[in-house]
Short mmCIF file of C-alpha atoms in Angstrom, two decimals:
data_model
loop_
_atom_site.label_atom_id
_atom_site.label_comp_id
_atom_site.label_asym_id
_atom_site.label_seq_id
_atom_site.Cartn_x
_atom_site.Cartn_y
_atom_site.Cartn_z
CA UNK A 336 -52.33 93.41 77.07
CA UNK A 337 -48.44 93.70 76.51
CA UNK A 338 -48.01 91.43 73.58
CA UNK A 339 -44.05 91.17 73.93
CA UNK A 340 -44.24 89.64 77.30
CA UNK A 341 -46.03 87.76 76.64
CA UNK A 342 -43.56 84.77 75.75
CA UNK A 343 -40.31 84.48 76.67
CA UNK A 344 -37.31 84.41 74.96
CA UNK A 345 -37.56 80.32 74.44
CA UNK A 346 -33.46 80.59 74.40
CA UNK A 347 -33.03 82.96 77.38
CA UNK A 348 -35.47 80.90 79.42
CA UNK A 349 -34.92 77.91 78.81
CA UNK A 350 -30.95 78.94 79.47
CA UNK A 351 -32.32 80.32 83.01
CA UNK A 352 -34.22 77.30 83.80
CA UNK A 353 -31.25 74.86 82.54
CA UNK A 354 -28.54 76.91 84.83
CA UNK A 355 -31.73 76.77 87.68
CA UNK A 356 -32.17 72.98 87.84
CA UNK A 357 -28.98 72.30 87.60
CA UNK A 358 -27.52 73.86 91.27
CA UNK A 359 -31.29 73.47 92.44
CA UNK A 360 -30.54 72.68 96.45
CA UNK A 361 -32.31 69.37 97.75
CA UNK A 362 -35.42 70.39 97.67
CA UNK A 363 -37.58 71.94 101.48
CA UNK A 364 -40.43 72.34 103.35
CA UNK A 365 -41.03 75.65 101.24
CA UNK A 366 -42.19 78.59 102.52
CA UNK A 367 -44.93 80.87 101.49
CA UNK A 368 -44.40 84.81 101.52
CA UNK A 369 -46.66 86.94 103.21
CA UNK A 370 -47.06 89.58 100.86
CA UNK A 371 -50.13 89.67 97.84
CA UNK A 372 -49.13 92.40 95.16
CA UNK A 373 -51.99 93.50 93.53
CA UNK A 374 -50.16 94.50 90.50
CA UNK A 375 -46.86 93.95 88.63
CA UNK A 376 -45.64 90.79 86.29
CA UNK A 377 -47.70 87.66 86.74
CA UNK A 378 -44.91 84.66 85.34
CA UNK A 379 -47.06 81.53 84.21
CA UNK A 380 -45.39 77.95 83.31
CA UNK A 381 -46.97 76.22 80.49
CA UNK A 382 -46.31 72.66 78.98
CA UNK A 383 -45.33 73.16 74.92
CA UNK A 384 -47.48 71.14 73.23
CA UNK A 385 -46.73 69.19 69.37
CA UNK A 386 -48.77 72.04 68.16
CA UNK A 387 -49.64 74.82 70.34
CA UNK A 388 -50.81 77.34 68.46
CA UNK A 389 -54.66 76.75 69.62
CA UNK A 390 -53.28 76.25 72.89
CA UNK A 391 -51.86 79.65 72.73
CA UNK A 392 -54.79 81.26 71.41
CA UNK A 393 -56.89 80.14 73.97
CA UNK A 394 -54.07 80.83 76.26
CA UNK A 395 -53.94 84.11 75.36
CA UNK A 396 -58.13 84.78 75.45
CA UNK A 397 -57.84 83.95 79.37
CA UNK A 398 -54.82 86.37 80.00
CA UNK A 399 -56.24 89.21 78.13
CA UNK A 400 -59.40 89.12 79.66
CA UNK A 401 -57.34 88.90 83.52
CA UNK A 402 -55.19 91.91 82.37
CA UNK A 403 -58.24 93.94 81.44
CA UNK A 404 -59.52 92.86 85.53
CA UNK A 405 -56.42 94.05 86.90
CA UNK A 406 -55.28 97.03 85.82
CA UNK A 407 -51.57 97.45 86.69
CA UNK A 408 -51.22 93.41 85.98
CA UNK A 409 -49.92 91.48 83.25
CA UNK A 410 -48.96 88.22 82.29
CA UNK A 411 -45.69 86.89 80.96
CA UNK A 412 -46.58 83.26 79.73
CA UNK A 413 -43.90 80.40 79.14
CA UNK A 414 -44.37 77.34 78.02
CA UNK A 415 -41.69 74.72 78.64
CA UNK A 416 -41.10 71.08 77.41
CA UNK A 417 -42.84 68.28 79.09
CA UNK A 418 -40.01 65.51 79.40
CA UNK A 419 -37.49 68.43 81.60
CA UNK A 420 -40.73 69.46 83.56
CA UNK A 421 -39.45 67.54 86.96
CA UNK A 422 -36.22 69.67 86.79
CA UNK A 423 -37.25 73.04 86.07
CA UNK A 424 -40.04 72.74 88.16
CA UNK A 425 -38.01 71.15 91.52
CA UNK A 426 -35.88 73.87 90.51
CA UNK A 427 -38.62 77.17 91.27
CA UNK A 428 -39.14 75.70 94.48
CA UNK A 429 -36.56 75.76 95.71
CA UNK A 430 -36.02 79.67 94.14
CA UNK A 431 -38.41 81.52 94.71
CA UNK A 432 -37.01 84.61 93.85
CA UNK A 433 -36.87 82.99 89.60
CA UNK A 434 -39.70 80.94 90.33
CA UNK A 435 -43.32 81.57 88.35
CA UNK A 436 -46.55 82.24 90.20
CA UNK A 437 -48.88 79.73 88.33
CA UNK A 438 -47.83 76.48 86.58
CA UNK A 439 -49.29 73.11 84.18
CA UNK A 440 -48.20 70.25 85.92
CA UNK A 441 -49.06 66.47 84.83
CA UNK A 442 -52.09 65.10 88.22
CA UNK A 443 -49.42 62.18 89.02
CA UNK A 444 -47.49 64.97 90.77
CA UNK A 445 -49.58 65.87 92.49
CA UNK A 446 -48.79 64.69 96.26
CA UNK A 447 -45.00 64.69 95.19
CA UNK A 448 -44.97 68.99 94.62
CA UNK A 449 -47.59 68.83 97.75
CA UNK A 450 -44.26 67.16 100.02
CA UNK A 451 -41.54 69.15 98.78
CA UNK A 452 -43.23 72.11 99.55
CA UNK A 453 -44.24 73.99 96.05
CA UNK A 454 -47.90 74.13 95.54
CA UNK A 455 -49.99 76.64 97.52
CA UNK A 456 -52.94 75.47 99.28
CA UNK A 457 -56.14 76.92 97.95
CA UNK A 458 -58.73 75.13 99.29
CA UNK A 459 -60.80 77.98 100.18
CA UNK A 460 -60.62 79.85 97.10
CA UNK A 461 -61.11 76.50 95.05
CA UNK A 462 -64.72 75.61 97.37
CA UNK A 463 -66.09 79.53 97.07
CA UNK A 464 -65.01 79.20 93.16
CA UNK A 465 -68.89 78.67 91.63
CA UNK A 466 -67.57 76.86 88.40
CA UNK A 467 -65.54 74.14 90.74
CA UNK A 468 -68.60 72.56 91.82
CA UNK A 469 -69.32 71.39 88.68
CA UNK A 470 -65.24 69.59 88.59
CA UNK A 471 -65.49 66.02 87.72
CA UNK A 472 -64.76 63.74 91.08
CA UNK A 473 -61.78 62.00 89.68
CA UNK A 474 -60.71 64.67 88.51
CA UNK A 475 -60.92 66.90 92.02
CA UNK A 476 -58.89 63.94 93.72
CA UNK A 477 -56.24 64.57 91.61
CA UNK A 478 -55.79 68.19 92.85
CA UNK A 479 -56.60 67.02 96.59
CA UNK A 480 -53.64 65.79 99.55
CA UNK A 481 -55.37 64.73 102.37
CA UNK A 482 -58.37 66.86 101.45
CA UNK A 483 -56.56 69.97 101.17
CA UNK A 484 -57.19 71.07 97.48
CA UNK A 485 -53.50 72.44 95.90
CA UNK A 486 -54.81 73.31 92.22
CA UNK A 487 -57.77 73.40 89.00
CA UNK A 488 -58.28 69.80 87.02
CA UNK A 489 -57.00 71.50 83.57
CA UNK A 490 -57.53 68.36 81.36
CA UNK A 491 -58.63 64.75 81.68
CA UNK A 492 -57.63 61.61 79.42
CA UNK A 493 -58.96 57.91 79.44
CA UNK A 494 -58.92 55.41 77.70
CA UNK A 495 -60.85 53.37 75.67
CA UNK A 496 -60.99 50.10 72.81
CA UNK A 497 -60.03 51.18 69.46
CA UNK A 498 -60.83 47.99 66.90
CA UNK A 499 -60.91 47.49 63.51
CA UNK A 500 -65.04 47.74 62.16
CA UNK A 501 -63.77 46.14 58.98
CA UNK A 502 -61.37 43.34 61.26
CA UNK A 503 -64.33 42.36 62.91
CA UNK A 504 -67.09 42.25 60.37
CA UNK A 505 -64.56 40.13 57.83
CA UNK A 506 -64.31 37.56 60.28
CA UNK A 507 -67.28 37.62 62.07
CA UNK A 508 -65.98 38.51 65.57
CA UNK A 509 -68.82 40.33 68.11
CA UNK A 510 -67.50 43.47 69.73
CA UNK A 511 -66.21 42.63 72.61
CA UNK A 512 -68.44 43.13 75.96
CA UNK A 513 -66.29 41.46 78.51
CA UNK A 514 -62.25 41.69 79.05
CA UNK A 515 -62.19 37.39 78.67
CA UNK A 516 -64.28 38.95 75.10
CA UNK A 517 -61.28 40.84 74.66
CA UNK A 518 -58.65 38.33 75.01
CA UNK A 519 -61.32 35.72 73.39
CA UNK A 520 -61.60 38.12 70.29
CA UNK A 521 -57.35 39.01 70.08
CA UNK A 522 -56.92 35.29 69.86
CA UNK A 523 -59.38 34.86 67.30
CA UNK A 524 -58.09 37.56 64.80
CA UNK A 525 -54.24 36.24 65.72
CA UNK A 526 -55.22 33.31 64.45
CA UNK A 527 -57.36 34.32 61.16
CA UNK A 528 -54.63 36.92 60.02
CA UNK A 529 -51.22 35.66 61.43
CA UNK A 530 -49.64 39.48 60.03
CA UNK A 531 -52.45 41.30 62.63
CA UNK A 532 -51.83 41.02 66.27
CA UNK A 533 -55.38 41.13 67.75
CA UNK A 534 -55.28 43.24 70.66
CA UNK A 535 -51.81 45.16 70.85
CA UNK A 536 -50.67 45.50 74.04
CA UNK A 537 -46.79 46.48 75.89
CA UNK A 538 -45.08 44.97 78.91
CA UNK A 539 -43.90 48.70 79.90
CA UNK A 540 -47.67 49.98 78.86
CA UNK A 541 -48.86 50.66 82.88
CA UNK A 542 -51.80 52.33 82.19
CA UNK A 543 -53.35 50.47 79.35
CA UNK A 544 -52.34 47.24 82.22
CA UNK A 545 -54.60 49.35 85.10
CA UNK A 546 -57.77 48.54 83.71
CA UNK A 547 -57.70 44.57 83.90
CA UNK A 548 -56.40 44.85 87.65
CA UNK A 549 -59.28 47.05 88.87
CA UNK A 550 -61.49 45.62 86.40
CA UNK A 551 -60.62 41.71 88.68
CA UNK A 552 -61.44 43.73 91.99
CA UNK A 553 -57.13 44.38 92.88
CA UNK A 554 -55.98 47.93 93.81
CA UNK A 555 -52.48 49.52 93.57
CA UNK A 556 -52.14 50.48 96.52
CA UNK A 557 -54.80 50.88 100.37
CA UNK A 558 -55.14 53.72 102.41
CA UNK A 559 -54.54 54.29 105.77
CA UNK A 560 -55.39 58.22 106.84
CA UNK A 561 -52.15 59.92 104.92
CA UNK A 562 -50.46 56.45 104.32
CA UNK A 563 -50.32 54.12 101.33
CA UNK A 564 -49.55 50.27 101.70
CA UNK A 565 -49.10 48.43 98.17
CA UNK A 566 -52.27 45.36 97.35
CA UNK A 567 -50.87 44.64 94.18
CA UNK A 568 -50.22 41.57 95.06
CA UNK A 569 -53.71 41.18 96.55
CA UNK A 570 -54.99 37.87 94.30
CA UNK A 571 -57.32 40.10 92.86
CA UNK A 572 -54.65 42.14 91.99
CA UNK A 573 -52.62 39.32 90.98
CA UNK A 574 -55.83 38.20 88.99
CA UNK A 575 -55.78 40.74 86.78
CA UNK A 576 -52.48 40.80 86.37
CA UNK A 577 -52.57 37.07 85.29
CA UNK A 578 -55.79 38.43 82.55
CA UNK A 579 -53.40 40.95 80.77
CA UNK A 580 -50.02 39.42 80.65
CA UNK A 581 -51.50 36.19 78.75
CA UNK A 582 -52.02 38.48 76.03
CA UNK A 583 -48.64 38.66 75.29
CA UNK A 584 -48.01 35.08 74.04
CA UNK A 585 -47.62 33.54 69.93
CA UNK A 586 -51.47 33.51 69.84
CA UNK A 587 -52.04 37.16 70.05
CA UNK A 588 -48.76 40.04 70.82
CA UNK A 589 -45.85 37.78 70.71
CA UNK A 590 -43.26 38.62 74.09
CA UNK A 591 -40.24 39.45 71.85
CA UNK A 592 -41.97 41.72 70.35
CA UNK A 593 -44.49 43.25 72.65
CA UNK A 594 -42.48 43.68 75.73
CA UNK A 595 -40.59 46.35 75.56
CA UNK A 596 -43.79 48.14 74.37
CA UNK A 597 -45.29 50.97 76.05
CA UNK A 598 -48.37 53.16 75.25
CA UNK A 599 -47.32 55.33 71.85
CA UNK A 600 -46.33 51.75 70.32
CA UNK A 601 -49.21 49.86 71.03
CA UNK A 602 -51.24 52.86 69.62
CA UNK A 603 -49.04 53.43 66.72
CA UNK A 604 -49.42 50.07 65.54
CA UNK A 605 -53.39 49.98 66.02
CA UNK A 606 -52.90 53.30 63.18
CA UNK A 607 -50.60 51.60 61.27
CA UNK A 608 -53.02 49.13 60.07
CA UNK A 609 -50.92 46.25 62.70
CA UNK A 610 -53.76 45.37 65.20
CA UNK A 611 -56.64 44.92 64.95
CA UNK A 612 -57.37 46.55 68.91
CA UNK A 613 -55.67 48.22 71.09
CA UNK A 614 -56.46 50.72 73.95
CA UNK A 615 -56.10 53.83 73.71
CA UNK A 616 -57.21 57.66 74.52
CA UNK A 617 -59.39 60.61 73.64
CA UNK A 618 -55.87 61.92 73.39
CA UNK A 619 -54.70 59.87 70.41
CA UNK A 620 -57.22 60.32 68.50
CA UNK A 621 -55.61 62.67 65.90
CA UNK A 622 -53.08 60.15 65.75
CA UNK A 623 -55.25 57.96 64.19
CA UNK A 624 -57.31 59.38 62.25
CA UNK A 625 -54.14 60.49 60.50
CA UNK A 626 -53.61 56.70 59.95
CA UNK A 627 -53.59 53.69 57.65
CA UNK A 628 -57.54 52.47 59.34
CA UNK A 629 -58.76 56.40 59.09
CA UNK A 630 -62.39 55.41 58.56
CA UNK A 631 -62.00 51.51 59.54
CA UNK A 632 -62.49 51.68 63.50
CA UNK A 633 -64.94 52.16 65.66
CA UNK A 634 -64.12 52.50 69.58
CA UNK A 635 -66.30 51.57 72.89
CA UNK A 636 -65.48 51.68 76.37
CA UNK A 637 -63.22 48.64 77.39
CA UNK A 638 -65.26 46.16 78.80
CA UNK A 639 -65.08 45.37 82.68
CA UNK A 640 -64.75 41.71 84.21
CA UNK A 641 -69.51 41.14 83.99
CA UNK A 642 -71.52 41.92 80.23
CA UNK A 643 -72.31 45.79 80.56
CA UNK A 644 -69.41 46.54 82.80
CA UNK A 645 -66.85 49.30 82.21
CA UNK A 646 -63.51 48.40 83.03
CA UNK A 647 -62.25 51.41 85.71
CA UNK A 648 -59.90 53.39 83.74
CA UNK A 649 -56.95 55.67 84.43
CA UNK A 650 -58.08 58.85 84.87
CA UNK A 651 -54.79 61.08 83.52
CA UNK A 652 -54.31 64.82 82.48
CA UNK A 653 -52.75 67.86 83.79
CA UNK A 654 -53.70 70.19 86.48
CA UNK A 655 -52.60 74.48 86.84
CA UNK A 656 -51.32 75.01 90.94
CA UNK A 657 -50.05 78.40 92.96
CA UNK A 658 -46.82 78.08 94.00
CA UNK A 659 -46.43 78.88 97.50
CA UNK A 660 -43.84 81.14 97.05
CA UNK A 661 -45.60 83.80 94.73
CA UNK A 662 -46.03 87.38 96.31
CA UNK A 663 -49.20 87.52 94.19
CA UNK A 664 -52.04 85.46 95.45
CA UNK A 665 -54.82 86.36 95.26
CA UNK A 666 -54.10 87.71 91.20
CA UNK A 667 -52.56 84.05 90.85
CA UNK A 668 -55.28 82.14 92.06
CA UNK A 669 -57.97 84.31 89.79
CA UNK A 670 -55.46 83.90 86.97
CA UNK A 671 -55.34 80.15 87.30
CA UNK A 672 -59.64 80.16 87.36
CA UNK A 673 -59.64 81.81 83.98
CA UNK A 674 -57.04 79.55 83.06
CA UNK A 675 -58.91 76.31 84.16
CA UNK A 676 -62.64 78.47 83.47
CA UNK A 677 -64.89 76.22 81.11
CA UNK A 678 -64.93 78.88 78.81
CA UNK A 679 -61.15 78.27 78.64
CA UNK A 680 -61.12 74.37 78.23
CA UNK A 681 -63.91 74.63 75.68
CA UNK A 682 -61.60 76.32 73.41
CA UNK A 683 -58.86 73.55 74.73
CA UNK A 684 -61.06 71.12 73.65
CA UNK A 685 -62.16 72.74 70.41
CA UNK A 686 -58.89 73.80 69.42
CA UNK A 687 -56.34 70.87 70.86
CA UNK A 688 -58.95 67.84 71.88
CA UNK A 689 -58.09 67.79 75.46
CA UNK A 690 -61.45 66.54 77.05
CA UNK A 691 -62.77 68.52 80.05
CA UNK A 692 -62.58 68.73 83.44
CA UNK A 693 -66.29 69.37 83.83
CA UNK A 694 -69.01 67.48 83.54
CA UNK A 695 -71.55 70.21 81.39
CA UNK A 696 -69.04 71.33 79.49
CA UNK A 697 -67.77 67.54 78.57
CA UNK A 698 -71.12 66.59 77.62
CA UNK A 699 -71.30 69.86 75.11
CA UNK A 700 -68.08 68.75 73.96
CA UNK A 701 -69.50 65.36 73.08
CA UNK A 702 -72.44 66.68 71.20
CA UNK A 703 -70.12 68.78 68.79
CA UNK A 704 -67.82 66.13 68.11
CA UNK A 705 -69.58 62.63 68.02
CA UNK A 706 -65.74 60.37 69.01
CA UNK A 707 -65.59 61.42 73.00
CA UNK A 708 -68.98 59.35 73.52
CA UNK A 709 -67.49 56.82 74.60
CA UNK A 710 -64.72 58.89 76.55
CA UNK A 711 -66.95 60.45 78.72
CA UNK A 712 -69.05 56.92 79.36
CA UNK A 713 -65.66 55.59 80.39
CA UNK A 714 -65.91 58.50 82.72
CA UNK A 715 -69.47 58.79 84.24
CA UNK A 716 -68.79 54.93 84.67
CA UNK A 717 -66.01 55.81 87.95
CA UNK A 718 -62.45 56.44 86.54
CA UNK A 719 -59.37 55.84 89.53
CA UNK A 720 -56.84 57.50 90.03
CA UNK A 721 -52.93 56.82 91.88
CA UNK A 722 -52.57 56.52 95.41
CA UNK A 723 -52.15 60.39 95.99
CA UNK A 724 -48.76 59.56 98.15
CA UNK A 725 -45.04 61.67 97.17
CA UNK A 726 -43.77 57.76 96.86
CA UNK A 727 -45.82 57.27 93.75
CA UNK A 728 -43.35 59.70 91.93
CA UNK A 729 -40.26 57.04 92.64
CA UNK A 730 -43.11 53.97 91.68
CA UNK A 731 -43.23 55.35 88.57
CA UNK A 732 -39.43 56.28 87.65
CA UNK A 733 -38.51 53.36 88.73
CA UNK A 734 -40.71 50.95 86.58
CA UNK A 735 -41.14 49.23 89.22
CA UNK A 736 -45.09 47.66 87.30
CA UNK A 737 -43.59 47.45 83.73
CA UNK A 738 -40.33 45.60 85.63
CA UNK A 739 -43.93 42.98 87.07
CA UNK A 740 -45.13 42.98 83.78
CA UNK A 741 -42.38 41.93 81.97
CA UNK A 742 -40.60 39.82 84.47
CA UNK A 743 -44.18 37.45 84.23
CA UNK A 744 -43.91 37.95 80.36
CA UNK A 745 -40.85 36.49 79.53
CA UNK A 746 -41.36 33.69 82.60
CA UNK A 747 -38.26 34.96 84.86
CA UNK A 748 -40.89 34.66 87.51
CA UNK A 749 -44.55 33.82 88.32
CA UNK A 750 -47.74 36.10 89.06
CA UNK A 751 -46.92 36.16 92.37
CA UNK A 752 -43.47 36.41 92.41
CA UNK A 753 -43.62 39.32 90.38
CA UNK A 754 -45.82 41.05 92.19
CA UNK A 755 -44.42 40.10 95.64
CA UNK A 756 -41.65 41.74 95.33
CA UNK A 757 -43.16 44.31 93.15
CA UNK A 758 -45.06 44.83 96.35
CA UNK A 759 -42.04 45.07 98.35
CA UNK A 760 -40.54 48.40 95.95
CA UNK A 761 -44.44 50.56 96.44
CA UNK A 762 -43.82 49.98 100.41
CA UNK A 763 -40.05 50.99 100.71
CA UNK A 764 -41.25 53.92 98.33
CA UNK A 765 -44.12 55.08 100.46
CA UNK A 766 -42.17 54.71 103.71
CA UNK A 767 -39.90 56.81 102.76
CA UNK A 768 -42.08 59.56 101.15
CA UNK A 769 -43.30 59.64 104.84
#
């Protein structure tokens, strides 16, 4: 292992990346390289976490094993900021000479990166990789575009219902078993305890709202071949939008306060003892444990429309991919598989709390840490993903869905009008993406 090369000098690396991002030309389809060197230096870009040391330790172990298996090959890992990843990665797609061989990327970015010509098609290698057969179907969907595979899932994240055990017990309110009961419990709490939000909700909390749409039978969009058409204005989707936006008001979470909230705001409200319930992720567990409600809360899957149902959750998470421009394709694919292996994902769960994408590794994780059980149950019930279209990036960046929710919450538009306008914007984005 060549330790000095493992982590690039941060200032120099970021300076180069910033220059590349600033002068990057518009993206093109990209092209692969015929070279497949079996030695030399491989560059890897991974996301910098708040507490990065446990992640770095797990990565270093995988890299050590890789270097021992490949004489003459060494690895250089750079940890890049998440909030500027789009510019850096797009610049890399346009400048193969300075691009890494392997990258970590958000799973909603897959279709856009494929459209930009940046990711290598590894369908064949993924098919022969023994561990891939145990990958969660939704996680596999997040690396798949038009039936082809463009990466390996690294971890997955879903949301469930956090609730205050002491508050519900003291008020004699049963743990909700349907979405309607969630609303009823939220209003009952706020009526009895005006100092508490019943259920903390946010007008900019897209992934907290999606389960209401899906549980009502609605969809974000429908696929026809390789193209998508928005269905956010369908009757079923409008029913879900109504169910979510009805939670904004003086009887639960006042619009003046909550309309602008995102997911972090709702989790903060719960963690600081200002809300009796919140829709939070497995990845929020550490923050909530560090808050005022430690020892006074529990988690259950967010219930669906009918008793016994679980509301479909958005399957978030990150993937690893090989760049099409790599001159070390065979080595890069092997390194990617080692970094996304069952062993490494287990270590990332232990060190970072990242939920593994393999069913068997998740079951083992639940035995070690019972808090993940509701999230694993949610995944098992059938989580959902965003449309696999490069247009989704534009929809997300343009805040199409938060704008729709906030227009309803503010009273500027009714549900039908806001949903119709959002659908038109989504269809424009899908159409422009090709």
